[in-house]
Short mmCIF file of C-alpha atoms in Angstrom, two decimals:
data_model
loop_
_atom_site.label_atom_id
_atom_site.label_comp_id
_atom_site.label_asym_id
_atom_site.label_seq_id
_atom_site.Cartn_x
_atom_site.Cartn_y
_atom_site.Cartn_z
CA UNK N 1 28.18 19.62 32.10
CA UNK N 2 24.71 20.89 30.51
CA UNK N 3 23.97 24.65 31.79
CA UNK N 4 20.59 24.23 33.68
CA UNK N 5 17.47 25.00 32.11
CA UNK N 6 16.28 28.71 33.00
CA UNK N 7 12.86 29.37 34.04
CA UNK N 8 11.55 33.50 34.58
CA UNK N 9 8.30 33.07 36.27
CA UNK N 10 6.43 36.17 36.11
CA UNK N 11 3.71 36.40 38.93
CA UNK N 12 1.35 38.17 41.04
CA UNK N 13 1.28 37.21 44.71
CA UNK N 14 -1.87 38.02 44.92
CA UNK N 15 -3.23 35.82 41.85
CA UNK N 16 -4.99 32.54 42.49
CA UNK N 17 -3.35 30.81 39.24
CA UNK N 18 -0.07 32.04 40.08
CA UNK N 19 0.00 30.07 43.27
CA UNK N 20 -1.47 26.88 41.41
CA UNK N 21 1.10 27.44 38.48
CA UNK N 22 3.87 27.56 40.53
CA UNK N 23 2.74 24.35 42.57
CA UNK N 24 2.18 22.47 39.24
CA UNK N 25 5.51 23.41 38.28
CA UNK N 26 7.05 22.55 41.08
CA UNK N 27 5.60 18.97 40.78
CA UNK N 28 6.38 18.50 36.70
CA UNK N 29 9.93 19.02 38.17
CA UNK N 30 9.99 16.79 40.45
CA UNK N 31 8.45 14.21 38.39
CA UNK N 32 11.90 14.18 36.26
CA UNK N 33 14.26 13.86 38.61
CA UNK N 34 14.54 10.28 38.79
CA UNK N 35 14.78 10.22 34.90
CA UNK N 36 18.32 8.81 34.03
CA UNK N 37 19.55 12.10 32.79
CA UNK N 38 17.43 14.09 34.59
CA UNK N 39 16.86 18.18 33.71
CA UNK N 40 18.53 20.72 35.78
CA UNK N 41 16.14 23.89 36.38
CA UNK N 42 16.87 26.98 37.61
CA UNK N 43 13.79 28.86 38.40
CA UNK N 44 13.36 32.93 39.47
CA UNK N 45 10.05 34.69 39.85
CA UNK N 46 9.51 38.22 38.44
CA UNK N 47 7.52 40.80 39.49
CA UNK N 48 4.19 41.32 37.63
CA UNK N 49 1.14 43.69 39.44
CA UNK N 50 -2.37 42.75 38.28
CA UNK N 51 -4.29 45.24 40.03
CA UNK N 52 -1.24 48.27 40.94
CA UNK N 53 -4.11 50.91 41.83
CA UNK N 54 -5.38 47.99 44.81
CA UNK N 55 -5.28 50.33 48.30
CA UNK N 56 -2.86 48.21 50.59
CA UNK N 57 -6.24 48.14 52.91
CA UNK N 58 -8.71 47.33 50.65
CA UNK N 59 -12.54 47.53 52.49
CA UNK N 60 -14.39 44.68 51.59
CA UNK N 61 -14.25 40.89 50.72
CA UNK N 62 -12.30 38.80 47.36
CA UNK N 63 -16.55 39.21 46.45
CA UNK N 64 -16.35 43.11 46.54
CA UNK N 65 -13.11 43.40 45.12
CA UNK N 66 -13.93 41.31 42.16
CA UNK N 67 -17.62 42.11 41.58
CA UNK N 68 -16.15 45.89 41.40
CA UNK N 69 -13.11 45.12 39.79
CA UNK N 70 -14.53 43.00 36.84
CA UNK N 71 -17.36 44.35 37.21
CA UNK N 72 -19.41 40.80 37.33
CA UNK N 73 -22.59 39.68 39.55
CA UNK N 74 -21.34 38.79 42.90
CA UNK N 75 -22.97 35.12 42.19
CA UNK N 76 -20.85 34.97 39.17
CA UNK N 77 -17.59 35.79 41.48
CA UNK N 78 -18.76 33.10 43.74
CA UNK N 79 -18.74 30.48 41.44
CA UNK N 80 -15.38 31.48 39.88
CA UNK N 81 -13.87 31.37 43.37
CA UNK N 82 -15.49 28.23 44.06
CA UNK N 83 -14.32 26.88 40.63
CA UNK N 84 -10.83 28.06 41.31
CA UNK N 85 -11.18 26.78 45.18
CA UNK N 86 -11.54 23.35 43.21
CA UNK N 87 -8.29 23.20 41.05
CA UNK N 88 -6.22 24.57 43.97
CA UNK N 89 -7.21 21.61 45.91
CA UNK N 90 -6.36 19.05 43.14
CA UNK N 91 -2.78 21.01 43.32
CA UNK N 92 -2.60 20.55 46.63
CA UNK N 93 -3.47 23.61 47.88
CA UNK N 94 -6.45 24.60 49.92
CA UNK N 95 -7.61 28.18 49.33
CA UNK N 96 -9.84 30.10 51.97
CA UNK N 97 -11.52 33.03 49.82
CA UNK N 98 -13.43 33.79 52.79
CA UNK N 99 -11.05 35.03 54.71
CA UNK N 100 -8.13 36.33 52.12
CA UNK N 101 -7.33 40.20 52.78
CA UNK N 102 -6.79 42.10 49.23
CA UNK N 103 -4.16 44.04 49.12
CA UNK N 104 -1.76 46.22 46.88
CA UNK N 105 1.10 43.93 46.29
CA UNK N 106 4.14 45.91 45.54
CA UNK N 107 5.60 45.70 48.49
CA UNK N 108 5.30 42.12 48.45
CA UNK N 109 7.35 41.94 44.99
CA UNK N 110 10.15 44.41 46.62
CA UNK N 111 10.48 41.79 49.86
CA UNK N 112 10.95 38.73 47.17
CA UNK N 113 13.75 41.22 45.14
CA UNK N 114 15.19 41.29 48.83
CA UNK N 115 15.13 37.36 49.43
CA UNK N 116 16.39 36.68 45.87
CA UNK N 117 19.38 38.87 46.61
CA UNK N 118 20.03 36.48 49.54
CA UNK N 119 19.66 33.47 48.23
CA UNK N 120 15.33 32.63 49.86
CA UNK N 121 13.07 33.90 46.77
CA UNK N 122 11.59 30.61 46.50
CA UNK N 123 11.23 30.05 50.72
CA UNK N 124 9.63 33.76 50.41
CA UNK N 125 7.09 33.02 47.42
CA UNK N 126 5.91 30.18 49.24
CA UNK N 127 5.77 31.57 52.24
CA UNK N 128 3.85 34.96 50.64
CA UNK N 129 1.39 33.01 48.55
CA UNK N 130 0.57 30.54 51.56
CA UNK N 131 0.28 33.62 53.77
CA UNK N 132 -2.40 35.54 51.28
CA UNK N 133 -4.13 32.50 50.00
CA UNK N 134 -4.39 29.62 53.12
CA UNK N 135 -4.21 31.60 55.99
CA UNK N 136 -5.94 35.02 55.19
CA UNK N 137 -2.82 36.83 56.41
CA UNK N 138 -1.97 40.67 55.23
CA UNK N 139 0.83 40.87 52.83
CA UNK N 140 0.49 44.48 51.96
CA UNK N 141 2.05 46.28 55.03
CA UNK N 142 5.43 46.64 56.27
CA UNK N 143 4.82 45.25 59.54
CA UNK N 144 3.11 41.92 58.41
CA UNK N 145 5.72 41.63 55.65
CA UNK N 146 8.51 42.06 57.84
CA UNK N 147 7.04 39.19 60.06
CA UNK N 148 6.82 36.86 57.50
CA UNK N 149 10.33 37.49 56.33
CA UNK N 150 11.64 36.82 59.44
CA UNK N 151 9.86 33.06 59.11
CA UNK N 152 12.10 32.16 56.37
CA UNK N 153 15.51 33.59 57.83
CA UNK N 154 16.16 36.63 56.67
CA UNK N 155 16.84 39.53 59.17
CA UNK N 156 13.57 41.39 60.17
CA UNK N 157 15.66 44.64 60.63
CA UNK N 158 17.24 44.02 57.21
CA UNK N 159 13.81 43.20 55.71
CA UNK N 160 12.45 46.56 57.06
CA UNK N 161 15.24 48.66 56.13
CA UNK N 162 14.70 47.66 52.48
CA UNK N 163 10.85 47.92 52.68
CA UNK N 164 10.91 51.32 53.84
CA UNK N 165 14.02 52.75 51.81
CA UNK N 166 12.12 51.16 48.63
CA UNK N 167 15.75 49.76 47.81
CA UNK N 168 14.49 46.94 45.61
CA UNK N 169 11.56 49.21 43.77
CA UNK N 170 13.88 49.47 40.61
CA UNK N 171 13.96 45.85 40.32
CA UNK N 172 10.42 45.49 40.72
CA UNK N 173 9.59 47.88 37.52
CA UNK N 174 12.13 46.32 35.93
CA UNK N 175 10.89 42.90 35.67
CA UNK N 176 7.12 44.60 34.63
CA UNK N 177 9.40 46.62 32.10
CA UNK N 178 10.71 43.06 30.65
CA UNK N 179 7.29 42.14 31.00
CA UNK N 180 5.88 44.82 28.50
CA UNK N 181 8.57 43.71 26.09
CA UNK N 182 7.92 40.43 25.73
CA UNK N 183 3.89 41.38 25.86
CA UNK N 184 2.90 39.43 28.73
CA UNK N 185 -0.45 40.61 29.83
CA UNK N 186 -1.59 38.25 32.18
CA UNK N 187 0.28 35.44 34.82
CA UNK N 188 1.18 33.48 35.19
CA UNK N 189 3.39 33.72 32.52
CA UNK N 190 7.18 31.49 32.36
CA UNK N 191 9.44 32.03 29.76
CA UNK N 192 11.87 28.74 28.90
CA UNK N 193 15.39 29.51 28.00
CA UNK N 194 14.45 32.80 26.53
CA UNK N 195 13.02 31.16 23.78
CA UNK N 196 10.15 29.26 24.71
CA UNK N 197 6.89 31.20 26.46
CA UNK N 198 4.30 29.30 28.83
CA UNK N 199 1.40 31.05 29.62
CA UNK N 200 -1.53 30.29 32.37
CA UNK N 201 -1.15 26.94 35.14
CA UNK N 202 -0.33 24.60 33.22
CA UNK N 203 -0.79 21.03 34.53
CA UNK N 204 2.24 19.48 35.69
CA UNK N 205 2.69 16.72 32.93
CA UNK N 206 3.33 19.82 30.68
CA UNK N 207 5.57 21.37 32.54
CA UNK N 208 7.23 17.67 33.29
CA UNK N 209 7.27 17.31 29.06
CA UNK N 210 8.67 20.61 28.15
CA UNK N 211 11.77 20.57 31.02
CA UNK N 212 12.48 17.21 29.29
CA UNK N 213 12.20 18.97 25.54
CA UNK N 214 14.42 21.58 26.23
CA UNK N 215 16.61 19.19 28.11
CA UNK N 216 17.05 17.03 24.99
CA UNK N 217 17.65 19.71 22.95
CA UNK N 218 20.77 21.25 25.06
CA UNK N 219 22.11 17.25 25.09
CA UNK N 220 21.73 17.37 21.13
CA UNK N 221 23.66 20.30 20.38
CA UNK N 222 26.43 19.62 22.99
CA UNK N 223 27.03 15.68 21.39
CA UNK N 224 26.86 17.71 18.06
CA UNK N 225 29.07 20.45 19.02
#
């Protein structure tokens, strides 16, 4: 049988494209699996920080921090968000800017270390990115990240233990490590077999066309072989 196709997502939760990228993905997938030989995918997320100097309570709005950050007119910000409100929803996915609560995310990335190691990263992407982006929840502090492990199964005790010790920081810096290396600067990024890299939210036809590529190409050499 034909190893599945490996996908290394690298991500921010806190990045409106990652959420959108991930959704698109998500759906290319699903589009081939009523093809007769349809791909298998195996897909992990990697940690990737866009803004690691972010206070975990940041005062002000997504306006403030970006206007500041970027250093743009806060009308310009608006119409960005609005712009990037309007994708979102064609994804699926409706964004509330208004009420989103910027944070420092690396706590975040050391809770979806935790869920990979038993077995719920994708449950606790989902769950993180729907948290920060639909429903203006915090995702920077223990106690909020500790609740929202919890909603996906995994042991709020456990999930504290490892936030506090800082048990899954390693991994965390190395995944932005393996970043640096293969000079990803910006997510999301996904890198195809080791081979092949994607970068930005790619609509899901591409996604759909490049599963099937790669999955032709494994079939090849094996009838070769």
């Amino acid at each position: 049988m034909t190893d599945a196709i490996k996908i290394d997502v690298w991500s921010d939760i806190a990045c409106p494209w990652c959420y959108i990228g991930k959704r698109n993905l998500e759906s290319g997938l699903a589009a081939t699996a009523d093809d007769d030989d349809a791909p298998r995918v195996d897909v992990t997320f990697h940690s990737f920080e866009l803004s690691p100097d972010t206070p975990v309570d940041f005062e002000g709005d997504e306006l403030d921090f970006l206007s500041s950050h970027k250093g743009m007119p806060r009308e310009q910000v608006q119409q960005m968000l609005e712009n990037v409100t309007g994708v979102a929803k064609n994804a699926g996915l409706d964004y509330h800017f208004d009420i989103l609560k910027h944070t420092n995310t690396v706590k975040a990335h050391e809770l979806l270390h935790l869920a990979k190691a038993q077995g719920r990263q994708h449950e606790m992407a989902e769950r993180l990115m729907a948290a920060y982006f639909t429903e203006g929840r915090h995702v920077g502090r223990i106690d909020d990240l500790v609740d929202l492990a919890a909603e996906v199964g995994i042991d709020p005790d456990v999930a504290r233990r490892a936030l506090e010790s800082e048990e899954f920081l390693d991994a965390v810096r190395a995944d932005q490590d393996q970043a640096r290396q293969y000079g990803i600067n910006g997510v999301p990024f996904f890198v195809i077999d080791g081979k092949y890299g994607v970068s930005g939210a790619q609509p899901a036809d591409a996604f759909a066309q490049i599963a099937r590529q790669v999955w032709a190409e494994r079939s090849a050499v094996e009838t070769v072989g």
